[in-house]
Amino acid sequence: MKRIGITGPTGAGKTTALGALRELGAWMIDADEVYHRLLEESAPLREALTARFGDIQDKSGKIDRKKLGNVVFGDPAALSDLNAITHRFILAEIDRQAAGAEEQGRSAVAIDAIALIESGLGETCGAIVGILAPRELRIRRIMAREGISEDYARKRVEAQQGDGFFRTHCDYL
């Protein structure tokens, strides 16, 4: 089974590229969806995050992603710690899902992951495709998609790798 890694900054258009692969029969794995589900379902992940970042929970005891984002998006060391904690949980779940797709006889799995390269997940892929778009367009897209402020959207964009990183590390753009 082929593993195709799809990466690029938030708001660049990865979902559109994934749609084309889905039409060709590939199984989709969205690392963000995996992460969000793990935040809800994985007590060990939540415990590791609160141990490192403190009070990042909402009133119901769930991780407040905006509160966590405000801690890490302006602090490269905190963002690095977040990635170190979350990547191991996410990679294990992606491997589990990819194995399931292979058992179903799928010919390909497409993995959508912003941190595909940094996490080491890209090393498991036969091809890495980078999707890029102008910075201001990405900011407007994520503001509209997620209903977030321009300031918060800019913090998210600034916390991610620049286009040069993807141009250097991807097989295709």
PDB file of N, CA, C and O in Angstrom, residues 75-124:
ATOM      1  N   ASP A  75       5.494  31.070  21.783  1.00  0.00           N
ATOM      2  CA  ASP A  75       6.653  30.573  22.523  1.00  0.00           C
ATOM      3  C   ASP A  75       7.200  29.316  21.836  1.00  0.00           C
ATOM      4  O   ASP A  75       6.657  28.218  22.007  1.00  0.00           O
ATOM      5  N   PRO A  76       8.266  29.463  21.045  1.00  0.00           N
ATOM      6  CA  PRO A  76       8.796  28.315  20.302  1.00  0.00           C
ATOM      7  C   PRO A  76       9.163  27.117  21.190  1.00  0.00           C
ATOM      8  O   PRO A  76       8.966  25.969  20.785  1.00  0.00           O
ATOM      9  N   ALA A  77       9.658  27.348  22.389  1.00  0.00           N
ATOM     10  CA  ALA A  77      10.013  26.242  23.275  1.00  0.00           C
ATOM     11  C   ALA A  77       8.759  25.494  23.732  1.00  0.00           C
ATOM     12  O   ALA A  77       8.747  24.259  23.780  1.00  0.00           O
ATOM     13  N   ALA A  78       7.708  26.236  24.058  1.00  0.00           N
ATOM     14  CA  ALA A  78       6.447  25.607  24.462  1.00  0.00           C
ATOM     15  C   ALA A  78       5.834  24.831  23.301  1.00  0.00           C
ATOM     16  O   ALA A  78       5.317  23.722  23.484  1.00  0.00           O
ATOM     17  N   LEU A  79       5.907  25.396  22.089  1.00  0.00           N
ATOM     18  CA  LEU A  79       5.387  24.696  20.915  1.00  0.00           C
ATOM     19  C   LEU A  79       6.163  23.408  20.670  1.00  0.00           C
ATOM     20  O   LEU A  79       5.580  22.363  20.362  1.00  0.00           O
ATOM     21  N   SER A  80       7.453  23.464  20.856  1.00  0.00           N
ATOM     22  CA  SER A  80       8.285  22.266  20.714  1.00  0.00           C
ATOM     23  C   SER A  80       7.889  21.203  21.738  1.00  0.00           C
ATOM     24  O   SER A  80       7.802  20.007  21.418  1.00  0.00           O
ATOM     25  N   ASP A  81       7.637  21.628  22.965  1.00  0.00           N
ATOM     26  CA  ASP A  81       7.194  20.691  24.003  1.00  0.00           C
ATOM     27  C   ASP A  81       5.840  20.076  23.651  1.00  0.00           C
ATOM     28  O   ASP A  81       5.623  18.879  23.827  1.00  0.00           O
ATOM     29  N   LEU A  82       4.917  20.915  23.156  1.00  0.00           N
ATOM     30  CA  LEU A  82       3.604  20.414  22.747  1.00  0.00           C
ATOM     31  C   LEU A  82       3.762  19.343  21.675  1.00  0.00           C
ATOM     32  O   LEU A  82       3.160  18.263  21.763  1.00  0.00           O
ATOM     33  N   ASN A  83       4.587  19.623  20.671  1.00  0.00           N
ATOM     34  CA  ASN A  83       4.790  18.651  19.594  1.00  0.00           C
ATOM     35  C   ASN A  83       5.428  17.364  20.102  1.00  0.00           C
ATOM     36  O   ASN A  83       5.034  16.273  19.687  1.00  0.00           O
ATOM     37  N   ALA A  84       6.392  17.482  20.989  1.00  0.00           N
ATOM     38  CA  ALA A  84       7.043  16.291  21.538  1.00  0.00           C
ATOM     39  C   ALA A  84       6.035  15.411  22.277  1.00  0.00           C
ATOM     40  O   ALA A  84       6.084  14.176  22.180  1.00  0.00           O
ATOM     41  N   ILE A  85       5.122  16.034  22.985  1.00  0.00           N
ATOM     42  CA  ILE A  85       4.110  15.274  23.730  1.00  0.00           C
ATOM     43  C   ILE A  85       3.098  14.647  22.781  1.00  0.00           C
ATOM     44  O   ILE A  85       2.800  13.454  22.865  1.00  0.00           O
ATOM     45  N   THR A  86       2.560  15.454  21.875  1.00  0.00           N
ATOM     46  CA  THR A  86       1.440  14.978  21.050  1.00  0.00           C
ATOM     47  C   THR A  86       1.863  14.042  19.920  1.00  0.00           C
ATOM     48  O   THR A  86       1.107  13.129  19.583  1.00  0.00           O
ATOM     49  N   HIS A  87       3.035  14.260  19.330  1.00  0.00           N
ATOM     50  CA  HIS A  87       3.414  13.470  18.158  1.00  0.00           C
ATOM     51  C   HIS A  87       3.426  11.970  18.432  1.00  0.00           C
ATOM     52  O   HIS A  87       2.980  11.178  17.593  1.00  0.00           O
ATOM     53  N   ARG A  88       3.895  11.562  19.582  1.00  0.00           N
ATOM     54  CA  ARG A  88       3.965  10.109  19.822  1.00  0.00           C
ATOM     55  C   ARG A  88       2.573   9.481  19.879  1.00  0.00           C
ATOM     56  O   ARG A  88       2.366   8.375  19.377  1.00  0.00           O
ATOM     57  N   PHE A  89       1.610  10.194  20.437  1.00  0.00           N
ATOM     58  CA  PHE A  89       0.235   9.683  20.480  1.00  0.00           C
ATOM     59  C   PHE A  89      -0.378   9.667  19.079  1.00  0.00           C
ATOM     60  O   PHE A  89      -1.031   8.699  18.684  1.00  0.00           O
ATOM     61  N   ILE A  90      -0.171  10.749  18.355  1.00  0.00           N
ATOM     62  CA  ILE A  90      -0.750  10.880  17.020  1.00  0.00           C
ATOM     63  C   ILE A  90      -0.140   9.855  16.062  1.00  0.00           C
ATOM     64  O   ILE A  90      -0.866   9.195  15.303  1.00  0.00           O
ATOM     65  N   LEU A  91       1.174   9.694  16.080  1.00  0.00           N
ATOM     66  CA  LEU A  91       1.833   8.748  15.172  1.00  0.00           C
ATOM     67  C   LEU A  91       1.360   7.322  15.410  1.00  0.00           C
ATOM     68  O   LEU A  91       1.133   6.565  14.454  1.00  0.00           O
ATOM     69  N   ALA A  92       1.196   6.950  16.642  1.00  0.00           N
ATOM     70  CA  ALA A  92       0.718   5.598  16.946  1.00  0.00           C
ATOM     71  C   ALA A  92      -0.686   5.373  16.386  1.00  0.00           C
ATOM     72  O   ALA A  92      -0.983   4.318  15.813  1.00  0.00           O
ATOM     73  N   GLU A  93      -1.557   6.371  16.518  1.00  0.00           N
ATOM     74  CA  GLU A  93      -2.922   6.237  16.001  1.00  0.00           C
ATOM     75  C   GLU A  93      -2.949   6.235  14.480  1.00  0.00           C
ATOM     76  O   GLU A  93      -3.702   5.478  13.868  1.00  0.00           O
ATOM     77  N   ILE A  94      -2.117   7.046  13.844  1.00  0.00           N
ATOM     78  CA  ILE A  94      -2.052   7.045  12.380  1.00  0.00           C
ATOM     79  C   ILE A  94      -1.570   5.693  11.874  1.00  0.00           C
ATOM     80  O   ILE A  94      -2.116   5.147  10.909  1.00  0.00           O
ATOM     81  N   ASP A  95      -0.560   5.137  12.510  1.00  0.00           N
ATOM     82  CA  ASP A  95      -0.079   3.802  12.118  1.00  0.00           C
ATOM     83  C   ASP A  95      -1.180   2.763  12.269  1.00  0.00           C
ATOM     84  O   ASP A  95      -1.339   1.885  11.417  1.00  0.00           O
ATOM     85  N   ARG A  96      -1.969   2.861  13.329  1.00  0.00           N
ATOM     86  CA  ARG A  96      -3.070   1.913  13.550  1.00  0.00           C
ATOM     87  C   ARG A  96      -4.111   2.044  12.435  1.00  0.00           C
ATOM     88  O   ARG A  96      -4.565   1.055  11.859  1.00  0.00           O
ATOM     89  N   GLN A  97      -4.453   3.279  12.082  1.00  0.00           N
ATOM     90  CA  GLN A  97      -5.445   3.505  11.026  1.00  0.00           C
ATOM     91  C   GLN A  97      -4.924   3.064   9.655  1.00  0.00           C
ATOM     92  O   GLN A  97      -5.673   2.488   8.850  1.00  0.00           O
ATOM     93  N   ALA A  98      -3.658   3.320   9.366  1.00  0.00           N
ATOM     94  CA  ALA A  98      -3.075   2.913   8.082  1.00  0.00           C
ATOM     95  C   ALA A  98      -3.060   1.391   7.965  1.00  0.00           C
ATOM     96  O   ALA A  98      -3.358   0.842   6.894  1.00  0.00           O
ATOM     97  N   ALA A  99      -2.747   0.714   9.051  1.00  0.00           N
ATOM     98  CA  ALA A  99      -2.773  -0.757   9.039  1.00  0.00           C
ATOM     99  C   ALA A  99      -4.184  -1.261   8.757  1.00  0.00           C
ATOM    100  O   ALA A  99      -4.378  -2.227   8.000  1.00  0.00           O
ATOM    101  N   GLY A 100      -5.177  -0.597   9.322  1.00  0.00           N
ATOM    102  CA  GLY A 100      -6.568  -0.971   9.066  1.00  0.00           C
ATOM    103  C   GLY A 100      -6.946  -0.775   7.606  1.00  0.00           C
ATOM    104  O   GLY A 100      -7.653  -1.602   7.018  1.00  0.00           O
ATOM    105  N   ALA A 101      -6.485   0.309   6.992  1.00  0.00           N
ATOM    106  CA  ALA A 101      -6.767   0.568   5.575  1.00  0.00           C
ATOM    107  C   ALA A 101      -6.117  -0.505   4.699  1.00  0.00           C
ATOM    108  O   ALA A 101      -6.717  -0.976   3.728  1.00  0.00           O
ATOM    109  N   GLU A 102      -4.909  -0.899   5.069  1.00  0.00           N
ATOM    110  CA  GLU A 102      -4.220  -1.948   4.301  1.00  0.00           C
ATOM    111  C   GLU A 102      -4.958  -3.277   4.429  1.00  0.00           C
ATOM    112  O   GLU A 102      -5.137  -3.999   3.442  1.00  0.00           O
ATOM    113  N   GLU A 103      -5.433  -3.586   5.625  1.00  0.00           N
ATOM    114  CA  GLU A 103      -6.207  -4.809   5.830  1.00  0.00           C
ATOM    115  C   GLU A 103      -7.487  -4.813   4.998  1.00  0.00           C
ATOM    116  O   GLU A 103      -7.949  -5.869   4.574  1.00  0.00           O
ATOM    117  N   GLN A 104      -8.053  -3.633   4.756  1.00  0.00           N
ATOM    118  CA  GLN A 104      -9.262  -3.511   3.933  1.00  0.00           C
ATOM    119  C   GLN A 104      -8.962  -3.605   2.443  1.00  0.00           C
ATOM    120  O   GLN A 104      -9.867  -3.581   1.626  1.00  0.00           O
ATOM    121  N   GLY A 105      -7.686  -3.672   2.096  1.00  0.00           N
ATOM    122  CA  GLY A 105      -7.307  -3.791   0.694  1.00  0.00           C
ATOM    123  C   GLY A 105      -7.136  -2.475  -0.029  1.00  0.00           C
ATOM    124  O   GLY A 105      -7.074  -2.448  -1.263  1.00  0.00           O
ATOM    125  N   ARG A 106      -7.047  -1.389   0.698  1.00  0.00           N
ATOM    126  CA  ARG A 106      -6.834  -0.087   0.057  1.00  0.00           C
ATOM    127  C   ARG A 106      -5.464  -0.067  -0.620  1.00  0.00           C
ATOM    128  O   ARG A 106      -4.494  -0.600  -0.084  1.00  0.00           O
ATOM    129  N   SER A 107      -5.405   0.585  -1.770  1.00  0.00           N
ATOM    130  CA  SER A 107      -4.127   0.657  -2.490  1.00  0.00           C
ATOM    131  C   SER A 107      -3.267   1.822  -2.014  1.00  0.00           C
ATOM    132  O   SER A 107      -2.064   1.834  -2.249  1.00  0.00           O
ATOM    133  N   ALA A 108      -3.904   2.799  -1.365  1.00  0.00           N
ATOM    134  CA  ALA A 108      -3.154   3.975  -0.908  1.00  0.00           C
ATOM    135  C   ALA A 108      -3.828   4.590   0.307  1.00  0.00           C
ATOM    136  O   ALA A 108      -5.034   4.476   0.484  1.00  0.00           O
ATOM    137  N   VAL A 109      -3.005   5.234   1.113  1.00  0.00           N
ATOM    138  CA  VAL A 109      -3.495   6.038   2.226  1.00  0.00           C
ATOM    139  C   VAL A 109      -2.828   7.401   2.100  1.00  0.00           C
ATOM    140  O   VAL A 109      -1.634   7.507   1.820  1.00  0.00           O
ATOM    141  N   ALA A 110      -3.640   8.458   2.227  1.00  0.00           N
ATOM    142  CA  ALA A 110      -3.127   9.823   2.185  1.00  0.00           C
ATOM    143  C   ALA A 110      -3.212  10.390   3.598  1.00  0.00           C
ATOM    144  O   ALA A 110      -4.265  10.354   4.225  1.00  0.00           O
ATOM    145  N   ILE A 111      -2.092  10.879   4.080  1.00  0.00           N
ATOM    146  CA  ILE A 111      -2.010  11.391   5.445  1.00  0.00           C
ATOM    147  C   ILE A 111      -1.823  12.903   5.389  1.00  0.00           C
ATOM    148  O   ILE A 111      -0.832  13.395   4.863  1.00  0.00           O
ATOM    149  N   ASP A 112      -2.794  13.620   5.917  1.00  0.00           N
ATOM    150  CA  ASP A 112      -2.765  15.078   5.983  1.00  0.00           C
ATOM    151  C   ASP A 112      -2.172  15.473   7.323  1.00  0.00           C
ATOM    152  O   ASP A 112      -2.767  15.211   8.366  1.00  0.00           O
ATOM    153  N   ALA A 113      -0.985  16.089   7.295  1.00  0.00           N
ATOM    154  CA  ALA A 113      -0.327  16.465   8.546  1.00  0.00           C
ATOM    155  C   ALA A 113       0.551  17.693   8.342  1.00  0.00           C
ATOM    156  O   ALA A 113       1.482  17.664   7.531  1.00  0.00           O
ATOM    157  N   ILE A 114       0.245  18.758   9.070  1.00  0.00           N
ATOM    158  CA  ILE A 114       1.066  19.971   8.995  1.00  0.00           C
ATOM    159  C   ILE A 114       2.508  19.652   9.405  1.00  0.00           C
ATOM    160  O   ILE A 114       3.451  20.097   8.786  1.00  0.00           O
ATOM    161  N   ALA A 115       2.678  18.839  10.444  1.00  0.00           N
ATOM    162  CA  ALA A 115       4.020  18.509  10.959  1.00  0.00           C
ATOM    163  C   ALA A 115       4.497  17.147  10.451  1.00  0.00           C
ATOM    164  O   ALA A 115       5.221  16.444  11.129  1.00  0.00           O
ATOM    165  N   LEU A 116       4.117  16.803   9.234  1.00  0.00           N
ATOM    166  CA  LEU A 116       4.481  15.513   8.649  1.00  0.00           C
ATOM    167  C   LEU A 116       5.989  15.286   8.686  1.00  0.00           C
ATOM    168  O   LEU A 116       6.458  14.217   9.071  1.00  0.00           O
ATOM    169  N   ILE A 117       6.743  16.277   8.318  1.00  0.00           N
ATOM    170  CA  ILE A 117       8.194  16.151   8.224  1.00  0.00           C
ATOM    171  C   ILE A 117       8.832  16.193   9.609  1.00  0.00           C
ATOM    172  O   ILE A 117       9.632  15.315   9.968  1.00  0.00           O
ATOM    173  N   GLU A 118       8.454  17.198  10.409  1.00  0.00           N
ATOM    174  CA  GLU A 118       9.073  17.388  11.717  1.00  0.00           C
ATOM    175  C   GLU A 118       8.808  16.225  12.662  1.00  0.00           C
ATOM    176  O   GLU A 118       9.629  15.904  13.514  1.00  0.00           O
ATOM    177  N   SER A 119       7.650  15.601  12.515  1.00  0.00           N
ATOM    178  CA  SER A 119       7.265  14.512  13.416  1.00  0.00           C
ATOM    179  C   SER A 119       7.942  13.200  13.085  1.00  0.00           C
ATOM    180  O   SER A 119       7.906  12.264  13.883  1.00  0.00           O
ATOM    181  N   GLY A 120       8.527  13.095  11.895  1.00  0.00           N
ATOM    182  CA  GLY A 120       9.109  11.830  11.444  1.00  0.00           C
ATOM    183  C   GLY A 120       8.129  10.994  10.643  1.00  0.00           C
ATOM    184  O   GLY A 120       8.508   9.983  10.044  1.00  0.00           O
ATOM    185  N   LEU A 121       6.871  11.388  10.603  1.00  0.00           N
ATOM    186  CA  LEU A 121       5.853  10.642   9.870  1.00  0.00           C
ATOM    187  C   LEU A 121       6.164  10.603   8.374  1.00  0.00           C
ATOM    188  O   LEU A 121       5.886   9.615   7.698  1.00  0.00           O
ATOM    189  N   GLY A 122       6.757  11.658   7.852  1.00  0.00           N
ATOM    190  CA  GLY A 122       7.108  11.701   6.438  1.00  0.00           C
ATOM    191  C   GLY A 122       8.040  10.584   6.013  1.00  0.00           C
ATOM    192  O   GLY A 122       8.009  10.149   4.861  1.00  0.00           O
ATOM    193  N   GLU A 123       8.852  10.111   6.948  1.00  0.00           N
ATOM    194  CA  GLU A 123       9.782   9.017   6.639  1.00  0.00           C
ATOM    195  C   GLU A 123       9.055   7.719   6.310  1.00  0.00           C
ATOM    196  O   GLU A 123       9.627   6.821   5.702  1.00  0.00           O
ATOM    197  N   THR A 124       7.793   7.611   6.702  1.00  0.00           N
ATOM    198  CA  THR A 124       7.016   6.406   6.426  1.00  0.00           C
ATOM    199  C   THR A 124       6.243   6.517   5.112  1.00  0.00           C
ATOM    200  O   THR A 124       5.547   5.578   4.735  1.00  0.00           O
TER     201      THR A 124
END
